[in-house]
Coordinates of C-alpha atoms in Angstrom, one line a residue:
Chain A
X289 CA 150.3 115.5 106.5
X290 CA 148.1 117.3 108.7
X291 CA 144.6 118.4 108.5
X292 CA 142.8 121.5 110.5
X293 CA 139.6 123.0 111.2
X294 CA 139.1 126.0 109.8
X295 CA 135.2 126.7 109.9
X296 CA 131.8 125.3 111.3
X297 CA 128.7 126.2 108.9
X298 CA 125.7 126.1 111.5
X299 CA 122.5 126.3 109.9
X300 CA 120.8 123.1 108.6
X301 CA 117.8 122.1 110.8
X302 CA 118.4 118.1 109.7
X303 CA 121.2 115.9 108.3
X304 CA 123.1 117.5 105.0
X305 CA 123.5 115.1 101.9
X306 CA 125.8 116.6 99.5
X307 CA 128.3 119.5 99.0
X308 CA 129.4 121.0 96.2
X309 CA 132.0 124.0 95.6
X310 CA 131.2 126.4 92.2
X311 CA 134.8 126.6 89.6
X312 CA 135.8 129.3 90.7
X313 CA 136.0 127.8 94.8
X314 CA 134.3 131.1 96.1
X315 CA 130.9 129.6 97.1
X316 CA 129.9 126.2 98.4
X317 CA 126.4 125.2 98.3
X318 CA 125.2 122.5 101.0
X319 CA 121.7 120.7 101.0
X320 CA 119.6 118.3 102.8
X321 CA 116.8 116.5 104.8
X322 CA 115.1 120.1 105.9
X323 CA 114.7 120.7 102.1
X324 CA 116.7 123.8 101.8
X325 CA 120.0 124.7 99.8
X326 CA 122.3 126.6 101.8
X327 CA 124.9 129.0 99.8
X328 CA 128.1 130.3 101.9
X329 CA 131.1 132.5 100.9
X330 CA 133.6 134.4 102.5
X331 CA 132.8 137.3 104.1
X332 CA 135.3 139.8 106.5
X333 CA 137.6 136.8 106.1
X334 CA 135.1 134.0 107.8
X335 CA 132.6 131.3 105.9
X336 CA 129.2 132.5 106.1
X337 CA 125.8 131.8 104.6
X338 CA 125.0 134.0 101.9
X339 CA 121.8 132.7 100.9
X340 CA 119.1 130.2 101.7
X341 CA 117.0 128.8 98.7
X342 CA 113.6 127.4 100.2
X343 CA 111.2 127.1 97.9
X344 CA 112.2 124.7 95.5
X345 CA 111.5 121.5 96.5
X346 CA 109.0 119.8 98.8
X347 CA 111.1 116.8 100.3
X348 CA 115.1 116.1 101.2
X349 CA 117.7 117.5 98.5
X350 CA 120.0 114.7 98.1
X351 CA 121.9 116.5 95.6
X352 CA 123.6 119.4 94.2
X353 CA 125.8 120.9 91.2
X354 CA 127.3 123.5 89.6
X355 CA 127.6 124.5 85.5
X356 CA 131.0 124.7 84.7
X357 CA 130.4 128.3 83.9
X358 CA 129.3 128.7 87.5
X359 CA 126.2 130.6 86.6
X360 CA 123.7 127.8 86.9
X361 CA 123.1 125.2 90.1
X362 CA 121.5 122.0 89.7
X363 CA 119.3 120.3 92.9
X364 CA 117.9 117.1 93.0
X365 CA 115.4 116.0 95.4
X366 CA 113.0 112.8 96.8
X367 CA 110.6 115.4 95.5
X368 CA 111.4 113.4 91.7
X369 CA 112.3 116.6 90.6
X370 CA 115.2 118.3 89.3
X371 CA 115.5 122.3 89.7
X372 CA 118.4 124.8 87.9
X373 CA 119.1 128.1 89.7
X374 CA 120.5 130.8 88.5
X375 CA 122.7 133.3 89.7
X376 CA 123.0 136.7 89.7
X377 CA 125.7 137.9 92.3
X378 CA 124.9 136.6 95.7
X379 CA 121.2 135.8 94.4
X380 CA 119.4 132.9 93.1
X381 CA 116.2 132.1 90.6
X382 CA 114.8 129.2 90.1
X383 CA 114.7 129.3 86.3
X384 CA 113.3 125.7 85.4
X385 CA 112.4 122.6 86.7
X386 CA 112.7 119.0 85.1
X387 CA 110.3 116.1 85.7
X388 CA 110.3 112.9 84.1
X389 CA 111.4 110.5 87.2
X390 CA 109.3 108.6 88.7
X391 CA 110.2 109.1 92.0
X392 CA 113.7 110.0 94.4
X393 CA 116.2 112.1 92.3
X394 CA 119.6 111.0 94.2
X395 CA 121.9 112.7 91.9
X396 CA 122.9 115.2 89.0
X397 CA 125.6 116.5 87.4
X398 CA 126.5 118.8 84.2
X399 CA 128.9 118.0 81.5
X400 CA 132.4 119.4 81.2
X401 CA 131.0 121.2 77.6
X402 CA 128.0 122.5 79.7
X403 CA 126.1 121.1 77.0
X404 CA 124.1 118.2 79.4
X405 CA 123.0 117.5 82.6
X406 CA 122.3 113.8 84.0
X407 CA 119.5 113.0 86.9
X408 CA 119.3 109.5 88.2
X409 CA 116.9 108.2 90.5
X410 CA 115.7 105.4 92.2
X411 CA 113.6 104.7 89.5
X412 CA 116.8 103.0 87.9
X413 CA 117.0 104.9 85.1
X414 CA 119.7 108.2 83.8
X415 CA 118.4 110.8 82.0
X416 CA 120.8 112.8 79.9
X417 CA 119.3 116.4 79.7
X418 CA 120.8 118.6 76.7
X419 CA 120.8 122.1 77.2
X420 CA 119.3 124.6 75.0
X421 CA 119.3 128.6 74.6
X422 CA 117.3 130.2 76.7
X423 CA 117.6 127.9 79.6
X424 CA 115.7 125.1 78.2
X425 CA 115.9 121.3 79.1
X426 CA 115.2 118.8 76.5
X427 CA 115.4 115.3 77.4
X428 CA 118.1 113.7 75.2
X429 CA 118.0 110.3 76.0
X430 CA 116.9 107.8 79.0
X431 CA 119.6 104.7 80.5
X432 CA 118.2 102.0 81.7
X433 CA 120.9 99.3 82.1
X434 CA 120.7 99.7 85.6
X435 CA 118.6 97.3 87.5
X436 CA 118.1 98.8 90.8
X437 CA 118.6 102.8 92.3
X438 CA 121.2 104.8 91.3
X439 CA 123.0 107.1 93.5
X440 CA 125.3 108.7 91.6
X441 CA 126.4 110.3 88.3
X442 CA 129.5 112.5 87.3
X443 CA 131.1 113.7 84.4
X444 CA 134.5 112.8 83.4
X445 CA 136.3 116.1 83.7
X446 CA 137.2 117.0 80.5
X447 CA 134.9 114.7 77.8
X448 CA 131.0 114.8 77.7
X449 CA 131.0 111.0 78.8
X450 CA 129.3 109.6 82.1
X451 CA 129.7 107.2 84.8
X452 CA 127.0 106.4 87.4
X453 CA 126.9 104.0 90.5
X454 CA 123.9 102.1 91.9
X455 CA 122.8 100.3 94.5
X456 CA 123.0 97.1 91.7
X457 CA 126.8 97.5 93.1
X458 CA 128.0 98.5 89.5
X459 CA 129.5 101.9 88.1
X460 CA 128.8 102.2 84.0
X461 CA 130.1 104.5 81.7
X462 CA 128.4 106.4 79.2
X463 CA 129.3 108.3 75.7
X464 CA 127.1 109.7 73.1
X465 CA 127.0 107.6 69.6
X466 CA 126.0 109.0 66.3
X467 CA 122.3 108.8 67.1
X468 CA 122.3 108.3 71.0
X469 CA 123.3 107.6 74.6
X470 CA 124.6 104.2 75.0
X471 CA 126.6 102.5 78.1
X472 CA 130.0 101.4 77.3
X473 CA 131.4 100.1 80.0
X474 CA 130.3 98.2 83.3
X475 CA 132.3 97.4 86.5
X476 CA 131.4 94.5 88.5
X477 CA 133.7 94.6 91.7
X478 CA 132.4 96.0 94.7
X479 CA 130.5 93.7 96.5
X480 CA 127.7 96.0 97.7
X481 CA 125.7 99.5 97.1
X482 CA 128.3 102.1 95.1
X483 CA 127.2 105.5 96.7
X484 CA 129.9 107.8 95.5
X485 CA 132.5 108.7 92.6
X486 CA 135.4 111.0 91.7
X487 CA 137.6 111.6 89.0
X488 CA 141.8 112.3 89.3
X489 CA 143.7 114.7 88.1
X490 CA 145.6 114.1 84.7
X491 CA 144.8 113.8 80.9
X492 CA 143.7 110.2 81.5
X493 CA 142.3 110.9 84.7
X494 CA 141.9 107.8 86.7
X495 CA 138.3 106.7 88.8
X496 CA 137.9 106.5 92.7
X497 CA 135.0 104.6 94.0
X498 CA 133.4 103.8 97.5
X499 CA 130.8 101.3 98.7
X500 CA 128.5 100.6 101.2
X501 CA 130.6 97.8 102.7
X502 CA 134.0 100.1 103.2
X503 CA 135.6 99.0 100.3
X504 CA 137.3 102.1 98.0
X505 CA 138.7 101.5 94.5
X506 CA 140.9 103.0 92.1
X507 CA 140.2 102.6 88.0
X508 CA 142.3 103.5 85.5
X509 CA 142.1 103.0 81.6
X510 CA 145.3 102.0 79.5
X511 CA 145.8 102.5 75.6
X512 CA 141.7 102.3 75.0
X513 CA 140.8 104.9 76.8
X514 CA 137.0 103.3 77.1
X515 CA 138.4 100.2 78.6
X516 CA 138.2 100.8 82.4
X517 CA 140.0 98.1 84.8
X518 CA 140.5 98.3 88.3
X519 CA 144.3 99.5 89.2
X520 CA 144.1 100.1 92.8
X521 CA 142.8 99.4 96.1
X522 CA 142.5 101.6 99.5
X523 CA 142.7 100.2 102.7
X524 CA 138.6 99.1 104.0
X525 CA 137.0 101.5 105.9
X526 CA 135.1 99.8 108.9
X527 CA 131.5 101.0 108.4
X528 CA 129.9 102.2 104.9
X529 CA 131.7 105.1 102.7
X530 CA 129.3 107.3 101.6
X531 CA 131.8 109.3 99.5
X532 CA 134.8 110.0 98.0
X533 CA 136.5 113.1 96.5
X534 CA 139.8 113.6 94.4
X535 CA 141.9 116.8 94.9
X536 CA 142.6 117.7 90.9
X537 CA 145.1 120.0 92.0
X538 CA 147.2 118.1 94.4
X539 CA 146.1 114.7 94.2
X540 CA 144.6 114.0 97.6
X541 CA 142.0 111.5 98.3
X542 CA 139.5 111.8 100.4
X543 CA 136.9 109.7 102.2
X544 CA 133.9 110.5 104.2
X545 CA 133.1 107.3 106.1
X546 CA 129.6 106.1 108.3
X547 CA 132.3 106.3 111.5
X548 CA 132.3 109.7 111.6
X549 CA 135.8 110.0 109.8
X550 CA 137.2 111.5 107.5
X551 CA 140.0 110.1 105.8
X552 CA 142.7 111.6 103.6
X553 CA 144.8 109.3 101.4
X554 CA 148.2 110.0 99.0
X555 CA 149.4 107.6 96.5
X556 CA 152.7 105.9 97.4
X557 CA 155.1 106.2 95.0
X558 CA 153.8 103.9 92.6
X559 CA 150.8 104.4 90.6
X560 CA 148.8 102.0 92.4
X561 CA 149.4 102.1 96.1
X562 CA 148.0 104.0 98.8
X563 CA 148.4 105.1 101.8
X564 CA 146.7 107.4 104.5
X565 CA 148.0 110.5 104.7
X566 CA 145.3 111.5 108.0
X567 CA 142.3 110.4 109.6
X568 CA 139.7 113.0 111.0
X569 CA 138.5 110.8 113.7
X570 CA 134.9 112.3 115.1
X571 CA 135.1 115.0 111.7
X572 CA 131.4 114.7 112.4
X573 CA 129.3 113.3 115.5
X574 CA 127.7 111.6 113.1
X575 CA 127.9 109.4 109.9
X576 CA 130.0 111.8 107.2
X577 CA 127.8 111.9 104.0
X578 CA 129.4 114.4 101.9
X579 CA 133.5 115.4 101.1
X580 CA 134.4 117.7 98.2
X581 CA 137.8 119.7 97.5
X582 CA 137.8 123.1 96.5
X583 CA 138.6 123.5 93.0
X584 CA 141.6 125.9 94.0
X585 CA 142.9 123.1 96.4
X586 CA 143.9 122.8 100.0
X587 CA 140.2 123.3 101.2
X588 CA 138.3 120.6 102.1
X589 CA 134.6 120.4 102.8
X590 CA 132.6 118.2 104.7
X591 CA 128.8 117.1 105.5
X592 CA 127.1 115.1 108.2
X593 CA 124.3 113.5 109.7
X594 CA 124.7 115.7 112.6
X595 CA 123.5 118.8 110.1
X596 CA 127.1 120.5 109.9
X597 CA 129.4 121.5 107.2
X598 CA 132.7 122.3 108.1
X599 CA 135.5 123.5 106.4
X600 CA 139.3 121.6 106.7
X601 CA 142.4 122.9 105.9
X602 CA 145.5 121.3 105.4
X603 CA 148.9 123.3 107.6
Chain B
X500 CA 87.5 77.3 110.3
X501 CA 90.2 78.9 109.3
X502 CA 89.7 82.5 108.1
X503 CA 92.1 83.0 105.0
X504 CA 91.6 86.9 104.7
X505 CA 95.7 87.1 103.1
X506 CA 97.3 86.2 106.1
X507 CA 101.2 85.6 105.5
X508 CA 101.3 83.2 109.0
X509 CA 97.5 82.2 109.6
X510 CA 98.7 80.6 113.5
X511 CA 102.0 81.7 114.6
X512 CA 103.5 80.3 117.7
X513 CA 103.2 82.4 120.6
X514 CA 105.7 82.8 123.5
X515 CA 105.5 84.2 127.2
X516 CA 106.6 87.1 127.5
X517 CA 109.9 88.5 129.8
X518 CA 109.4 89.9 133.0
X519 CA 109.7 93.5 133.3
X520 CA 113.1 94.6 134.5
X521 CA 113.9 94.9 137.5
X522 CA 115.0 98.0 138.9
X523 CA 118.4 98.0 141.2
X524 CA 119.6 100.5 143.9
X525 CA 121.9 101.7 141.5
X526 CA 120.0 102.7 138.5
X527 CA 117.8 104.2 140.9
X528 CA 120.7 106.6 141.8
X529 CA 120.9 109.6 139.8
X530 CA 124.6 109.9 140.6
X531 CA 125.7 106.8 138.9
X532 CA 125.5 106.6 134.6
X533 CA 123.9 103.9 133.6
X534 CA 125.1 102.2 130.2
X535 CA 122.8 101.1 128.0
X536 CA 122.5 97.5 127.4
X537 CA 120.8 95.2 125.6
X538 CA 117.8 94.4 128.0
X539 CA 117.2 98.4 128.0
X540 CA 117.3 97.9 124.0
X541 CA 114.5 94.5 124.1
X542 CA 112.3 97.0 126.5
X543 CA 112.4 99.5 123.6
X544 CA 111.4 96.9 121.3
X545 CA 109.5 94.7 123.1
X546 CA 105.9 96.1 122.5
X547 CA 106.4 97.0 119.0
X548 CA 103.4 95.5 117.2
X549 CA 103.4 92.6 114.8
X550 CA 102.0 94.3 111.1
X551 CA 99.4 91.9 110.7
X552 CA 98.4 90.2 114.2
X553 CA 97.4 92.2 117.1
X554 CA 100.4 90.4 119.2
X555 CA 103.9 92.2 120.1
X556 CA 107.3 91.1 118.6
X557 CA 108.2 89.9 122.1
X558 CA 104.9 87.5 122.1
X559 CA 106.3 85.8 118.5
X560 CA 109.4 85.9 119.3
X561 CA 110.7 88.0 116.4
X562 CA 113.0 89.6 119.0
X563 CA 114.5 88.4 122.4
X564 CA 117.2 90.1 124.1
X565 CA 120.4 87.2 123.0
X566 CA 119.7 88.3 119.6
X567 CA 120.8 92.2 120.9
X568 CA 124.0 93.7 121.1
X569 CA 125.4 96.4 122.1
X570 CA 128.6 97.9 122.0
X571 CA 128.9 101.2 124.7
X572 CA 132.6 101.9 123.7
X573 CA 131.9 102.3 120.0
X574 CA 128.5 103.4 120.3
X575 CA 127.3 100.4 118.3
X576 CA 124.0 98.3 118.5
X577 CA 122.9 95.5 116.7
X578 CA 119.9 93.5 116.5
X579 CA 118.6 90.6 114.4
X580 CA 115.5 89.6 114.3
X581 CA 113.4 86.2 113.8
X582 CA 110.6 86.3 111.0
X583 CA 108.0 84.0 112.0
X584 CA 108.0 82.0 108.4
X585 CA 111.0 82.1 106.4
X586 CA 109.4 83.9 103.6
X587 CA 107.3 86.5 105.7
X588 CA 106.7 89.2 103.1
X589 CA 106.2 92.0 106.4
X590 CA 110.0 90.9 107.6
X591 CA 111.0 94.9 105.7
X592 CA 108.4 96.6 107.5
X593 CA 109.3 94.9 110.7
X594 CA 112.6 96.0 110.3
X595 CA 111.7 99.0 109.4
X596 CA 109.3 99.5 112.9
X597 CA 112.5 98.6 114.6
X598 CA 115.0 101.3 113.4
X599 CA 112.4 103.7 113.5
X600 CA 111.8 102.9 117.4
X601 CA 115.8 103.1 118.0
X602 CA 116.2 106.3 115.7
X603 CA 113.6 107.9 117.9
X604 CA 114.3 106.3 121.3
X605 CA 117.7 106.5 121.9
X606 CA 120.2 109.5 121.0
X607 CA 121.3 109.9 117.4
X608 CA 125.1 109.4 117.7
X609 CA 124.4 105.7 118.5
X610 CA 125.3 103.4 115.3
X611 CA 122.2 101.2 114.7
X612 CA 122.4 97.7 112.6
X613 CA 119.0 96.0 112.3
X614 CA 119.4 92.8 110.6
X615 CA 117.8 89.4 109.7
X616 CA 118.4 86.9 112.5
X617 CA 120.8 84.4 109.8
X618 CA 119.4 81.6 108.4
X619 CA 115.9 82.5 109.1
X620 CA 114.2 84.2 106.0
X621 CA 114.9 83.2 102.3
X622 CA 115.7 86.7 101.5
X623 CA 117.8 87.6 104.0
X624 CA 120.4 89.5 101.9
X625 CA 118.4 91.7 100.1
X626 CA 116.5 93.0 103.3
X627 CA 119.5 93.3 105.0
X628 CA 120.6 95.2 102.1
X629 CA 117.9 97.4 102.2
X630 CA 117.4 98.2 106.4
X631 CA 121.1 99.1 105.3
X632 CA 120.7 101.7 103.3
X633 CA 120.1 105.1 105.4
X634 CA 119.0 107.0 101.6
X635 CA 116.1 104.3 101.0
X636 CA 115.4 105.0 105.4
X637 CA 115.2 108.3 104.8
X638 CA 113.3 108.6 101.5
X639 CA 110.3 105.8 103.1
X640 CA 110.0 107.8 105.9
X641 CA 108.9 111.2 103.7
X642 CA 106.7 108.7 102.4
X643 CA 103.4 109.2 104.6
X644 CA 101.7 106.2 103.6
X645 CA 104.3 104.6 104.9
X646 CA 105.1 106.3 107.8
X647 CA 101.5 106.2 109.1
X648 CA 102.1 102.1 108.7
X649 CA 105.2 102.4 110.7
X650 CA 103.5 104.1 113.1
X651 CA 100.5 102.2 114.0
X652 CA 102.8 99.6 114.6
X653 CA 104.9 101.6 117.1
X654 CA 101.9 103.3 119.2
X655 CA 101.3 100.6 122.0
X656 CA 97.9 98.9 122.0

């Protein structure tokens, strides 16, 4: 397997956190430490920025995400807010904004229904947002079984049920009961801070995980599909992997690593082994914070320390 | 008497302090690219000041240059530092003083580990664990409060 470069996005003024393509692959939105959410597209055959959102938060966004009906973006910020955006061709609105946490939003996410967003924060907590007409935002239920910052939530692709990953070193799962949120599931493995998550391709999709100290796991569920066990390991990454990102349409994994790499892996034969497919030694010439696959496949995105996003391409 | 105004260490030891470095013919020569090394790391760190005594980390010892490496290759440095009492409640901050320092000193594709000398504060892990984490860097250093605490001990007296 080989991996290329196909484009440099210049145009952050300090390291970029988080990438996130929209369902249909078209636009990628980037955001970071200078505050600002970046949106780029193709135009005359080349990646470009399209637009620049500014104004809506006053410290780092960490964190950004699309609706599944691609209309609405999600960013999260230190600022302790959450805002949602809202497209209309190649411009965005800022058409709410949620408070509640009581300090650095790290993540969010919306449901595969569209029906809920989650925030989580270093506050500890995950707040499950349900989504009304008329753009509203009514807090639907606050998690609190963490007991120290969490860094991540996603959606499993296809249910409205949760998982989220702290610096407690645990991922949990959550599903909605008759009267409310509840956590269903914890996993106790990794040995340090869990900074990022990503689901497989699949009916059952299966779980990748990566941790601050290099280690990556695979979680599957069998028969129950709420019983979550650990059903594969990838080889350690020598400094901390800050995230990790699951090609639905092909199957790749990748890694982006605090050694500047990033790392592609394909399952060997069996259901459980790995192997690494390539290694993009110096991807960035800094730590790599952020990997994402294009929903279409075979394009890979990446984000850095060094305030790049670039664009991979498999030949 | 003793003045107890909250003091963590009311007398810490004190220690002489390193000679400056001595320059050589060759460093001198523009011509020739110096690596850096760990004394050229200690002289960034040397006059950072303590958080509550008006003495420098070299002076109590919290750093000296054995405890530094560095790695040129693999752009790597690491340093662990002393607390002065196993259960100073400033060993975060200090830690904190020190990336700072090395985030703004030296360039920024240099890998920086700042750790807890081992076996010399009660809760070493959970510093450790938290110099570590480059989000919870990032997000104290938005924090102006903070920063402006950082600071003062960084600005040489």
């Amino acid at each position: 397997m080989k991996m290329s470069k196909l484009s440099d996005l210049e145009g952050h003024e300090d390291r970029v956190w988080n990438v996130a393509w929209n369902p249909s692959g078209t636009i990628l939105a980037s955001c970071g430490g200078d505050k600002s959410i970046r949106l780029w597209g193709l135009e005359g055959g080349s990646w470009v920025c399209k637009s620049v959102l500014l104004d809506g938060h006053q410290r780092t966004v960490r964190g950004v995400s699309w609706s599944p009906c691609g209309r609405y973006l999600a960013s999260s910020s230190f600022d302790g807010t959450t805002c949602i955006w809202r497209r209309q061709d190649d411009t965005f609105e800022s058409c709410a904004t949620l408070e509640g946490h009581e300090n650095e939003v790290k993540a969010c996410g919306w449901s595969p229904s569209g029906r809920f967003l989650a925030t989580c924060s270093r506050d500890k907590t995950v707040w499950i947002w349900e989504v009304g007409e008329d753009e509203e935002f009514e807090c639907a239920s606050v998690q609190t079984c963490h007991s120290q910052d969490v860094k991540k939530v996603l959606w499993h692709p296809d249910r409205d049920e949760l998982a989220s990953a702290s610096y407690d070193n645990t991922i949990r799962f959550f599903c909605e009961e008759v009267d409310d949120w509840q956590c269903y599931c914890t996993l106790d493995k990794h040995a340090s801070t869990v900074w990022g998550l990503s689901f497989g391709p699949g009916p059952e999709p299966q779980l990748a995980s990566c941790a601050a100290d290099g280690s990556v796991y695979v979680w599957g569920t069998k028969g129950d599909r709420r019983s979550w066990e650990l059903c594969g390991t990838l080889e350690r990454h020598p400094r901390p992997v800050y995230d990790v990102s699951w090609c639905r349409t092909r199957g790749f994994l990748a890694t982006a690593c605090g050694d500047n790499a990033v790392r592609v892996f394909v399952k060997d034969g069996g259901d459980c082994s790995w192997r690494l497919g390539c290694t993009l030694t110096q991807a960035h010439s800094q730590d790599v914070n952020s990997v994402s696959w294009s929903p279409t496949g075979g394009l890979l995105a990446s984000a850095g320390d060094d305030g790049y996003v670039r664009l991979w391409q498999i030949d | 008497m003793v003045r107890n105004d909250g003091l963590d260490n009311l007398a810490p030891s004190t220690y002489e302090r390193a000679k400056d470095r001595e320059t050589t013919a060759e460093e001198l020569d523009d011509s020739i690219e110096d690596e850096i090394d760990a004394r050229e790391i200690f002289d960034h760190l040397r006059s950072i000041n303590d958080p509550e005594h008006p003495l420098t980390l070299e002076e109590l010892n919290v750093i000296d240059k054995n405890h530094i490496t560095v790695d040129p290759e693999q752009m790597m440095i690491r340093v662990d530092f002393r607390p002065t009492i196993p259960h100073c409640s400033m060993a975060t901050l200090i830690g904190l003083a020190i990336r700072v320092q090395l985030l703004r000193r030296l360039p920024p594709t240099f890998k920086v580990d700042v750790r807890i000398l081992p076996g010399t504060h009660v809760s070493e892990v959970a510093i450790n664990k938290q110099l570590d984490d480059k989000e919870r860097v990032a997000a104290a250093l938005e924090n102006s409060h903070l920063l402006q605490v950082v600071n003062r001990c960084l600005v040489p007296r």
